[in-house]
Coordinates of C-alpha atoms in Angstrom, one line a residue:
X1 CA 81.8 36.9 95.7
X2 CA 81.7 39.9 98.5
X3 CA 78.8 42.2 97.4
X4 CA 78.7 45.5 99.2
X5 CA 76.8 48.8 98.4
X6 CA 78.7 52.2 98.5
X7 CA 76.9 56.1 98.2
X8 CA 77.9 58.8 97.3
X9 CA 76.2 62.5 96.6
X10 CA 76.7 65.4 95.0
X11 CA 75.0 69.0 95.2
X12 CA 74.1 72.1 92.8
X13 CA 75.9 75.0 92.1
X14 CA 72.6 76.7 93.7
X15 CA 72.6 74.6 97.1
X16 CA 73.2 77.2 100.2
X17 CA 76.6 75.4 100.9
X18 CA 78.1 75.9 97.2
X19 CA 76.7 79.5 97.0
X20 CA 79.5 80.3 99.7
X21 CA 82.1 78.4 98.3
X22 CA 81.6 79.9 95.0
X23 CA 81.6 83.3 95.8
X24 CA 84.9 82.7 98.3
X25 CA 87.0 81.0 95.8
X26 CA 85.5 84.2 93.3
X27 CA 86.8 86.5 95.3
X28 CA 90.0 84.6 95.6
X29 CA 89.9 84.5 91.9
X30 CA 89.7 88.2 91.3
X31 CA 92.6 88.9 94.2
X32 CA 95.0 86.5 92.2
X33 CA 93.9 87.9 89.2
X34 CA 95.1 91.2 90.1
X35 CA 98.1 90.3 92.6
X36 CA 99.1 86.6 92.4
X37 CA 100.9 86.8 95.5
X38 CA 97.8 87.5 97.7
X39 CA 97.5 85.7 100.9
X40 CA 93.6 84.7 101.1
X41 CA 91.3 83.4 103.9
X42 CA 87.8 84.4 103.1
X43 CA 84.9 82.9 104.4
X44 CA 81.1 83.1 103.5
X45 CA 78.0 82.5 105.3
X46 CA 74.3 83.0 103.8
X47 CA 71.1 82.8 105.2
X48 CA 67.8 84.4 104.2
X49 CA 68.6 87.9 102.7
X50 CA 72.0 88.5 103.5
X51 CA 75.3 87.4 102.4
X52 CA 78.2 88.1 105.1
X53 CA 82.0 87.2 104.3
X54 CA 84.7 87.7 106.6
X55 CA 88.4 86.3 106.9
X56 CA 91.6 87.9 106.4
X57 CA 93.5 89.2 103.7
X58 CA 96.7 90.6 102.5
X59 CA 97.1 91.8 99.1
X60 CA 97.8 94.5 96.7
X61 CA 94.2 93.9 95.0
X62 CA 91.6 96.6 94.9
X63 CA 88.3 94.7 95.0
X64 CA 84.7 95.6 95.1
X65 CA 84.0 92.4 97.3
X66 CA 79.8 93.0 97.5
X67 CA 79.6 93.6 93.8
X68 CA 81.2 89.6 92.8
X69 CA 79.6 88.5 95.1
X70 CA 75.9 89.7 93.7
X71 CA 77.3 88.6 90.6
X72 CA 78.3 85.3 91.5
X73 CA 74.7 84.7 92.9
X74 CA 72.4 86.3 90.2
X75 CA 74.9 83.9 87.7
X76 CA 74.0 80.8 89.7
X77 CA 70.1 81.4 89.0
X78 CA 69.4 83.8 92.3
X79 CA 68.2 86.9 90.6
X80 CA 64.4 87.9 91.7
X81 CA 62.9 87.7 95.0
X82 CA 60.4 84.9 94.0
X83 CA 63.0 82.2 94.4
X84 CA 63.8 82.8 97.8
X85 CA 67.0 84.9 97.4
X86 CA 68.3 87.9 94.9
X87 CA 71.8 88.7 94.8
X88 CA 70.3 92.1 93.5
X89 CA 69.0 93.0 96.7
X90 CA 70.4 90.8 99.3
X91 CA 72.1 92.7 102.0
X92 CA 76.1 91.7 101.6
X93 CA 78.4 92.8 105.1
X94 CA 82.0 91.7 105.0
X95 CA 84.2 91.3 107.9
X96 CA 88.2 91.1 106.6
X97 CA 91.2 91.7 108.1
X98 CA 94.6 91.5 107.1
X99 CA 96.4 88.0 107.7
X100 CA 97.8 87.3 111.1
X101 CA 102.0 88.2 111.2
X102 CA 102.5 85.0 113.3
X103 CA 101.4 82.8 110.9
X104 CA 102.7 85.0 107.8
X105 CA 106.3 84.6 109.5
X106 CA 106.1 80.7 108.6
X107 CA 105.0 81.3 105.2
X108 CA 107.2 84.1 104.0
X109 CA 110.8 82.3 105.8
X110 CA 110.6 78.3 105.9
X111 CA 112.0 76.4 108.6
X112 CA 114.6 75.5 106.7
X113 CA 115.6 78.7 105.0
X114 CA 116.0 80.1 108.3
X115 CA 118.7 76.8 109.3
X116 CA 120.5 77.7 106.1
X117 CA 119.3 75.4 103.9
X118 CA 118.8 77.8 100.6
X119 CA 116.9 76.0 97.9
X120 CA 114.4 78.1 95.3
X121 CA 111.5 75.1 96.9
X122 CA 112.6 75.9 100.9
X123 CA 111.3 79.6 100.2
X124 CA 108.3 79.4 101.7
X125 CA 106.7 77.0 105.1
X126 CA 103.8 75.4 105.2
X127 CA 100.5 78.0 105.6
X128 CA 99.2 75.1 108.4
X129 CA 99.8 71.6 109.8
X130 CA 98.0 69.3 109.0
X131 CA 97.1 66.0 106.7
X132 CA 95.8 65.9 103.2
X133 CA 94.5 63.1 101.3
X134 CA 94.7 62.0 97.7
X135 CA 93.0 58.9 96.2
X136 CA 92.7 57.8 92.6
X137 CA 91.5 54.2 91.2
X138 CA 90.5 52.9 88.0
X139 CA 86.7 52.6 88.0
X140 CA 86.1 55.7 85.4
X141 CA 87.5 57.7 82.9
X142 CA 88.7 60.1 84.9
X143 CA 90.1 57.9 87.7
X144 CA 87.4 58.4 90.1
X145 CA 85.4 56.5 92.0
X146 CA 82.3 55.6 90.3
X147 CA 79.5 56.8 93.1
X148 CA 80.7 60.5 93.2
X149 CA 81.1 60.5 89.4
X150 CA 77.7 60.0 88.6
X151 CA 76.6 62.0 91.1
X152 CA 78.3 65.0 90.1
X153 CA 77.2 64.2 86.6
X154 CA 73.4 63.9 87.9
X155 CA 74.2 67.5 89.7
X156 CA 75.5 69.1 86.5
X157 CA 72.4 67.6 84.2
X158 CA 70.5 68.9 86.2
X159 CA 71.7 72.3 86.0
X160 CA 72.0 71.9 82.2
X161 CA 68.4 71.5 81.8
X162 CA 67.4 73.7 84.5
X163 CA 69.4 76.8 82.5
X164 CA 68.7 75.9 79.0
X165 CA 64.6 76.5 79.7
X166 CA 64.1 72.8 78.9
X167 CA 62.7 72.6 82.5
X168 CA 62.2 75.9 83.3
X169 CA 60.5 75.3 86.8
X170 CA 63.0 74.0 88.1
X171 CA 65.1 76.5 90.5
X172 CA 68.9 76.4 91.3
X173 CA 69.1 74.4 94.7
X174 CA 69.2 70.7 94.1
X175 CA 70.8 67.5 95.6
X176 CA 71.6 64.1 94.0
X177 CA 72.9 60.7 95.1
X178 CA 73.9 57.4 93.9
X179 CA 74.4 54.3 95.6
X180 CA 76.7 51.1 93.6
X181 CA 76.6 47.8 94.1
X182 CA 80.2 46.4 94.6
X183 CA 81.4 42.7 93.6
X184 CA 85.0 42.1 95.2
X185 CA 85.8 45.6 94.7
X186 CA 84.2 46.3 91.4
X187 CA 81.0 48.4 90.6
X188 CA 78.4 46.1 89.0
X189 CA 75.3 48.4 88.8
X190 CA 73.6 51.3 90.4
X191 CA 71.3 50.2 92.5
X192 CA 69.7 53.8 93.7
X193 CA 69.3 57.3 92.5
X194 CA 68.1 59.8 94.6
X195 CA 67.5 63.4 92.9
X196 CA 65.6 66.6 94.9
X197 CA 65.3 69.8 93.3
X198 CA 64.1 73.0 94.5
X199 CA 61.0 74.2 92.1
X200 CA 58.7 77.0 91.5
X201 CA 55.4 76.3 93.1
X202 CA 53.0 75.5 90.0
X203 CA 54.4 72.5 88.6
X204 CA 52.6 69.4 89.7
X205 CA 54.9 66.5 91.2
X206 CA 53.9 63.9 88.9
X207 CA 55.7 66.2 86.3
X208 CA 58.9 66.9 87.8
X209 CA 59.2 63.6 88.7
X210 CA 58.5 61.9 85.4
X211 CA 60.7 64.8 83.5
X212 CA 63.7 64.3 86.3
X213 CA 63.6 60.3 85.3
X214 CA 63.7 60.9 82.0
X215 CA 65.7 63.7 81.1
X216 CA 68.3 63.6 83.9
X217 CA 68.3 60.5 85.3
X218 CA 68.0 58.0 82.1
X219 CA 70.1 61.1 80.6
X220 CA 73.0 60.5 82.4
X221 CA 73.9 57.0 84.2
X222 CA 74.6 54.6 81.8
X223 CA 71.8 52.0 80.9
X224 CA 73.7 49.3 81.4
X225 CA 74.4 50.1 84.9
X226 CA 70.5 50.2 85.8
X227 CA 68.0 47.6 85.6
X228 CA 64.4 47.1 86.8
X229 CA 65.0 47.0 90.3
X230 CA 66.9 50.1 90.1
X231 CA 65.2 52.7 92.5
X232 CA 64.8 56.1 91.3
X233 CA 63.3 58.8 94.4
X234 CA 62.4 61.9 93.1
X235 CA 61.7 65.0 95.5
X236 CA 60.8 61.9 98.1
X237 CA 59.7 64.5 100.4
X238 CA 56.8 65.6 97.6
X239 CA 57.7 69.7 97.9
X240 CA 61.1 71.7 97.7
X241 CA 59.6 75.2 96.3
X242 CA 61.3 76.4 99.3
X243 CA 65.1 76.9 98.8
X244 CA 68.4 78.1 98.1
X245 CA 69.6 80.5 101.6
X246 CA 65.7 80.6 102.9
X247 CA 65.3 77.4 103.1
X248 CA 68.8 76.7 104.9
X249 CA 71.8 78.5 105.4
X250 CA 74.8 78.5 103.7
X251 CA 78.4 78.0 105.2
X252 CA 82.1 77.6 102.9
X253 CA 83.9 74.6 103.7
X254 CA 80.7 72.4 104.4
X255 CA 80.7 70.4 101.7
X256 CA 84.7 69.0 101.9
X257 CA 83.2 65.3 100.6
X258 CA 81.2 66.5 97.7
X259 CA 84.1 68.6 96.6
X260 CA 86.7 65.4 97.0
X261 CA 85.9 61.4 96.8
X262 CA 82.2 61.0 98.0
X263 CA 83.3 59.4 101.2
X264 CA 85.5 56.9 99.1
X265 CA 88.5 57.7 100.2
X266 CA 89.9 59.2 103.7
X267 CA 89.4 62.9 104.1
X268 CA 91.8 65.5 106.3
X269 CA 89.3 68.0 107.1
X270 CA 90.4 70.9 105.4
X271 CA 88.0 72.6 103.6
X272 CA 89.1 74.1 99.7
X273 CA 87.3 77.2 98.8
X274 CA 88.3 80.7 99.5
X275 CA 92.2 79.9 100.7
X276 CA 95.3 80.3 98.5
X277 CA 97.7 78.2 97.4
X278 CA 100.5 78.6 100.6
X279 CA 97.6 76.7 102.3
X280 CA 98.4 73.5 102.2
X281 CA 94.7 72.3 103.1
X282 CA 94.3 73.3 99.4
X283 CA 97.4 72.7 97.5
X284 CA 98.6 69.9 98.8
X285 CA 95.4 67.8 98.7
X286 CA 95.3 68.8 94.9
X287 CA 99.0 67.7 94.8
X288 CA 98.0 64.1 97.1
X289 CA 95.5 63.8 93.6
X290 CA 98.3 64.6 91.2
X291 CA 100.0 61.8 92.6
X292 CA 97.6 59.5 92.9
X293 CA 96.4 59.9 89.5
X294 CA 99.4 59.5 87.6
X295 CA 100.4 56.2 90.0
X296 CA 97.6 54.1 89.0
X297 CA 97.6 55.8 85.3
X298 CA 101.0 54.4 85.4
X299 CA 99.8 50.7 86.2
X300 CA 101.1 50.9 89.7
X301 CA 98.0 50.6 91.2
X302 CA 94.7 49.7 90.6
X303 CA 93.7 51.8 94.1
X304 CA 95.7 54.7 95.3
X305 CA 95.2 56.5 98.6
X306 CA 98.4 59.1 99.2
X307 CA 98.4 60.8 102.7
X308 CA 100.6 64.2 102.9
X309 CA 101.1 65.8 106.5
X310 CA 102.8 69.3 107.6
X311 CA 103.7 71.5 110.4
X312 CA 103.3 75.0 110.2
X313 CA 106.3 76.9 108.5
X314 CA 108.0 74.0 107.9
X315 CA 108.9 73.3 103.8
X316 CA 109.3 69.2 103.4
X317 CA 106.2 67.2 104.4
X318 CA 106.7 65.5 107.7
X319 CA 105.3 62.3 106.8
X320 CA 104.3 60.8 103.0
X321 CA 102.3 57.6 103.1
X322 CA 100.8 55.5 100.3
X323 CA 98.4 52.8 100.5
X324 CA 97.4 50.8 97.6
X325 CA 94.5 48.7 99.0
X326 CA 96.2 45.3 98.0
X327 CA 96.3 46.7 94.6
X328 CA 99.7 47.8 94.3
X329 CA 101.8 45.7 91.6
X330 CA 104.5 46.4 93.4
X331 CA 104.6 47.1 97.2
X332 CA 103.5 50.2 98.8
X333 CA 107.0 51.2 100.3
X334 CA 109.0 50.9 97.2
X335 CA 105.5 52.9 95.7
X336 CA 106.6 55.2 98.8
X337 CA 110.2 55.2 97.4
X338 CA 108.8 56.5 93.6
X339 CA 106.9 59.1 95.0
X340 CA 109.8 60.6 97.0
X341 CA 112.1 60.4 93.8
X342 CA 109.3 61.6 91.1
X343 CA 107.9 64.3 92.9
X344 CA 108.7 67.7 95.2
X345 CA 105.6 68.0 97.8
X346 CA 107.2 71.4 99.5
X347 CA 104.1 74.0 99.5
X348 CA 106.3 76.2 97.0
X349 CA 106.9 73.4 94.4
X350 CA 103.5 72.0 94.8
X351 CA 102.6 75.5 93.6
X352 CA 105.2 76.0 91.1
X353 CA 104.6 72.7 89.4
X354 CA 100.8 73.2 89.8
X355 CA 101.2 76.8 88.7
X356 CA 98.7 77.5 91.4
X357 CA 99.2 81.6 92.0
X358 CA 96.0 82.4 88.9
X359 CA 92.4 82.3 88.9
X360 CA 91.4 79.0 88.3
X361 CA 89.3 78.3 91.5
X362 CA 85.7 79.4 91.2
X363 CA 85.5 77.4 88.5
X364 CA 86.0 73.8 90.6
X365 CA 83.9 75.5 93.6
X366 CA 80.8 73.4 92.4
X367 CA 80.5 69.9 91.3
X368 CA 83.7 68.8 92.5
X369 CA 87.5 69.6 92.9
X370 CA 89.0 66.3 91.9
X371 CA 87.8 64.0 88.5
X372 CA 87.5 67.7 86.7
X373 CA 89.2 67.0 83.4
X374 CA 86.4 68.9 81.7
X375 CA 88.4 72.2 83.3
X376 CA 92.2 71.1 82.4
X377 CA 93.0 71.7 86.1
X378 CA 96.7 70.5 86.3
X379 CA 96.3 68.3 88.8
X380 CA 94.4 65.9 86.8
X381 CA 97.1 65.9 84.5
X382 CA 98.8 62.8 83.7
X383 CA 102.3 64.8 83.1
X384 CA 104.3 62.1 85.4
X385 CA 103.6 58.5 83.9
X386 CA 106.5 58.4 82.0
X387 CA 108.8 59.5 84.8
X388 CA 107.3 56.8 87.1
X389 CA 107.4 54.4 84.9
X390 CA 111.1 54.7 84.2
X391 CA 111.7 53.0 88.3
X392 CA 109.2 50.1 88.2

């Protein structure tokens, strides 16, 4: 048998990184709320004391942008000084502009609306080039692949028992991460967890450790994916009472494997948070999932990695690509053939079928964009696995 072992981590809703994405896609949020055709760009940076988001945007929205943003961080757990960072009195600058009218000229007029060729789906050009990624396989639930699943899992438990008072010295910045041991493609057992989390500065180690283990840990990952040579580290470094934006600044976009496949699958580089829909670095990596997902759903695959790629302004994809991993039941190109025939990748289908233009986003800006049935996203909707099925 091949054995390999495969990691994955996750982060908190409280970690520097997911503090900015949070409060970019809640800004988003509130914009589409108000005027679902807003253009959006915003970027967020935090550091010790001060929040600062900049970007561009065009929209009819009247928003008090410093005010969600305090709210957003005194709801993740950020709200008195002794933490490290209060989204009461943090200072908050922003820096926003309106969206460039060279790059608006390719979203508002596709390429091919301007040769003629009039179609509801050829209104509007891609926001960017660019490739996207989708994967989906068969080692969960949810379709995901089983090292970020459990990490993400870890991540939220450890919220959970952070803001129920069942831990109550615990504070909101935390990491976790899982490693799997593989036998010829399928996860046998977990073979490593590693959990930090940031704490207030009077519990002893032996404590948080010990209540971690048990109430987190042994909470969460199946037992019969752990044994006794199943390594648990625990705060390895023996202190994190320093954390959150003091202990390390905060950026949007940083975390683009946590939010996706844990590394699992290929990855684009486009970042998610704080961009609307007309970007495809967003939509059309949710629509690569949607695709994925309901292939191997279907039976097609046991493995399913869909790349999409676009230029700038321009409607159709310039390139679909499938790869099953020498899982496919059938062979990738007629796979390749389905896709074309079963779905519309143009930016404004993907955001039609998707119904993309509303305020879902904050919501997926922590502990993952992809696997998130638990939201009813509807790209995790399995909506096409009759229609596929009717060409195999």
């Amino acid at each position: 048998m091949s054995k390999y072992l495969f990691t994955s981590e996750s982060v908190t809703k409280g970690h520097p990184d997911k503090i900015c994405d949070q409060i970019s896609d809640g800004i988003l949020d509130e914009l589409l709320r108000q005027d679902p055709m807003s253009r959006v760009a915003c970027e967020t940076t935090c550091t010790t004391g001060q929040v600062m988001i900049m970007g561009e945007i065009t929209t009819k929205a009247q928003v008090d942008i410093p005010e969600i943003a305090r709210k957003i961080i005194c709801e993740i757990g950020y709200d008195d000084g002794k933490k490290g960072f209060d989204g009461n009195t943090c200072a908050v600058l922003t820096a926003l502009d309106k969206q460039s009218p060279d790059i608006a000229m390719g979203v508002d007029k596709s390429y091919e609306l301007k040769n003629s060729e009039e179609d509801e789906y050829n209104l509007n050009g891609a926001g960017d080039q660019g490739m996207m990624f989708g994967y989906a396989c068969n080692e969960t639930k949810e379709l995901m692949p089983l090292p970020i699943s459990l990490a993400h899992k870890l991540a939220v438990k450890l919220t959970e028992v952070r803001e129920s008072g069942e831990l109550d010295y615990l504070y909101a910045d935390g990491k976790t991460q899982v490693t799997v041991e593989y036998e010829d493609g399928v996860p046998k057992k977990v073979t490593t967890v590693v959990v930090s989390s940031q704490h207030s500065a009077d519990v002893s180690l032996e404590q948080l450790r010990s209540d971690i283990i048990e109430k987190v840990i042994k909470a969460t990952v199946p037992a019969e994916f752990m044994d006794e040579n199943t390594e648990f580290f625990v705060n390895p470094t023996g202190r994190f009472v320093v954390g959150g934006p003091q202990g390390d600044s905060g950026l949007t976009g940083r975390k683009i494997i946590v939010d996706t496949y844990g590394g699992y699958a290929r990855h684009g580089g486009g970042a998610f948070s704080g961009k609307d829909p007309t970007k495809v670095d967003r939509s059309a990596a949710y629509a690569a999932r949607w695709v994925a997902k309901n292939l191997v759903a279907a039976g097609v695959a046991d493995k399913c990695e869909i790349e999409l790629a676009y230029a700038i302004g321009v409607a159709k994809p310039v390139s679909i690509t499938v790869d099953t991993h020498s899982t496919g039941k059938i062979s990738d190109e007629k796979i390749s053939e389905i896709v074309d025939k079963v779905f519309d990748l143009r930016p404004s289908a993907i955001i039609d079928k998707l119904n993309l233009r509303r305020p879902i986003y904050k919501a997926v800006a922590a502990y993952g964009h992809m696997g998130r049935e638990d939201l009813n996203v509807p790209w995790e909707e399995l909506n096409m696995v009759d229609e596929i099925k009717k060409y195999l």
